[in-house]
Coordinates of C-alpha atoms in Angstrom, one line a residue:
Y16 CA -2.2 16.0 9.2
N17 CA 1.3 17.1 8.3
G18 CA 3.0 13.7 7.8
H19 CA 3.6 11.7 4.7
I20 CA 1.0 9.8 2.9
I21 CA 2.2 7.1 0.5
L22 CA -0.4 5.4 -1.7
G23 CA -0.2 2.6 -4.2
I24 CA -2.5 3.4 -7.1
A25 CA -3.6 1.9 -10.4
S26 CA -1.0 2.1 -13.2
D27 CA -3.3 4.2 -15.3
P28 CA -5.4 6.4 -13.0
P29 CA -7.6 9.2 -14.4
S30 CA -5.8 12.6 -14.5
D31 CA -8.3 14.1 -12.1
V32 CA -7.3 11.5 -9.5
T33 CA -3.6 12.2 -9.9
D34 CA -4.2 15.9 -9.9
Y35 CA -6.1 15.7 -6.6
L36 CA -3.5 13.4 -5.0
Q37 CA -0.7 15.7 -6.1
K38 CA -2.5 18.8 -4.6
Q39 CA -2.8 16.9 -1.3
N40 CA 1.0 16.1 -1.3
V41 CA 0.3 12.4 -1.5
I42 CA 3.3 10.3 -2.7
T43 CA 1.9 7.9 -5.3
H44 CA 3.4 4.6 -6.6
P45 CA 1.6 3.1 -9.6
V46 CA 1.2 -0.6 -9.2
E47 CA 1.4 -2.6 -12.4
I48 CA -0.7 -5.8 -12.4
G49 CA 0.8 -8.8 -14.2
T50 CA 0.8 -12.5 -14.4
C51 CA 1.1 -14.3 -11.2
T52 CA 3.7 -17.0 -10.6
Y53 CA 1.9 -17.8 -7.4
F54 CA -1.1 -20.2 -7.6
N55 CA -3.4 -21.1 -4.7
Y56 CA -3.4 -24.9 -4.4
T57 CA -5.6 -24.8 -1.3
T58 CA -8.9 -24.8 -3.2
V59 CA -11.4 -27.4 -2.2
D60 CA -11.0 -29.4 -5.5
G61 CA -7.2 -29.1 -5.6
I62 CA -7.3 -27.1 -8.9
P63 CA -5.1 -24.0 -8.8
S64 CA -7.1 -20.8 -8.5
T65 CA -7.0 -18.7 -11.7
D66 CA -8.4 -15.5 -10.3
Q67 CA -5.2 -14.4 -8.4
V68 CA -4.0 -10.8 -9.0
C69 CA -0.3 -10.0 -8.6
S70 CA 2.0 -7.0 -9.1
T71 CA 4.7 -7.2 -11.7
D72 CA 7.2 -6.3 -8.9
Y73 CA 6.2 -9.3 -6.7
P74 CA 4.6 -11.9 -9.0
D75 CA 5.1 -14.6 -6.4
Y76 CA 2.7 -12.9 -4.0
K77 CA -1.0 -12.4 -4.6
I78 CA -1.7 -8.7 -4.2
Q79 CA -3.2 -9.1 -0.7
W80 CA 0.3 -10.2 0.5
G81 CA 2.5 -8.4 -2.1
R82 CA 1.4 -5.0 -0.7
F83 CA 3.6 -5.6 2.3
P84 CA 6.9 -5.8 0.5
M85 CA 5.8 -3.0 -1.8
A86 CA 5.1 -0.8 1.2
R87 CA 8.5 -1.6 2.6
D88 CA 10.1 -0.6 -0.7
W89 CA 8.2 2.7 -0.8
L90 CA 9.2 3.5 2.8
L91 CA 12.8 2.8 2.0
Q92 CA 12.6 5.2 -0.9
C93 CA 11.2 8.0 1.3
E94 CA 14.2 9.4 3.1
E95 CA 12.0 11.9 4.9
C96 CA 9.8 9.2 6.3
T97 CA 11.5 8.7 9.7
D98 CA 8.6 8.2 12.2
G99 CA 5.3 6.4 12.7
V100 CA 3.9 4.1 10.1
M101 CA 0.4 2.9 9.6
L102 CA -0.4 0.5 6.9
T103 CA -4.0 0.2 5.9
D104 CA -6.3 -0.5 3.0
T105 CA -8.2 2.6 1.9
R106 CA -11.5 0.7 2.3
D107 CA -10.6 -0.2 5.9
A108 CA -10.1 3.2 7.5
Y109 CA -11.7 6.5 7.9
F110 CA -9.6 9.1 9.6
Q111 CA -11.2 12.0 11.5
S112 CA -8.0 13.3 13.0
D113 CA -4.2 12.7 13.0
P114 CA -3.8 9.0 14.0
F115 CA -0.4 9.8 15.5
Q116 CA -1.5 12.8 17.5
Y117 CA -1.3 11.1 21.0
I118 CA 1.8 9.0 20.6
E119 CA 4.4 10.2 23.0
E120 CA 8.0 10.7 22.0
P121 CA 10.3 7.9 23.1
H122 CA 12.6 8.7 26.1
P123 CA 16.4 8.5 25.4

């Protein structure tokens, strides 16, 4: 695969992880976890959920939703990223080949 890989990672990853990702030309963005301003009031008993995790960049969104505006921000920062985007969780996908290999170029 010769495209760009952008990955949100822990704010304090082990050095062997960052070394490996750097050798693979992965663009990394540390995600700082902070206090949520979002609380889930849809619990059965009506008591706000206290187990929400949010990024400091988007504290109004639990991390499951906040990853979408973070991904948008990262794509806007990547001037070379001008074609095909696939957004996935690393636990959800296993690639055996280039996922964009068979996409045809658009006609003018």
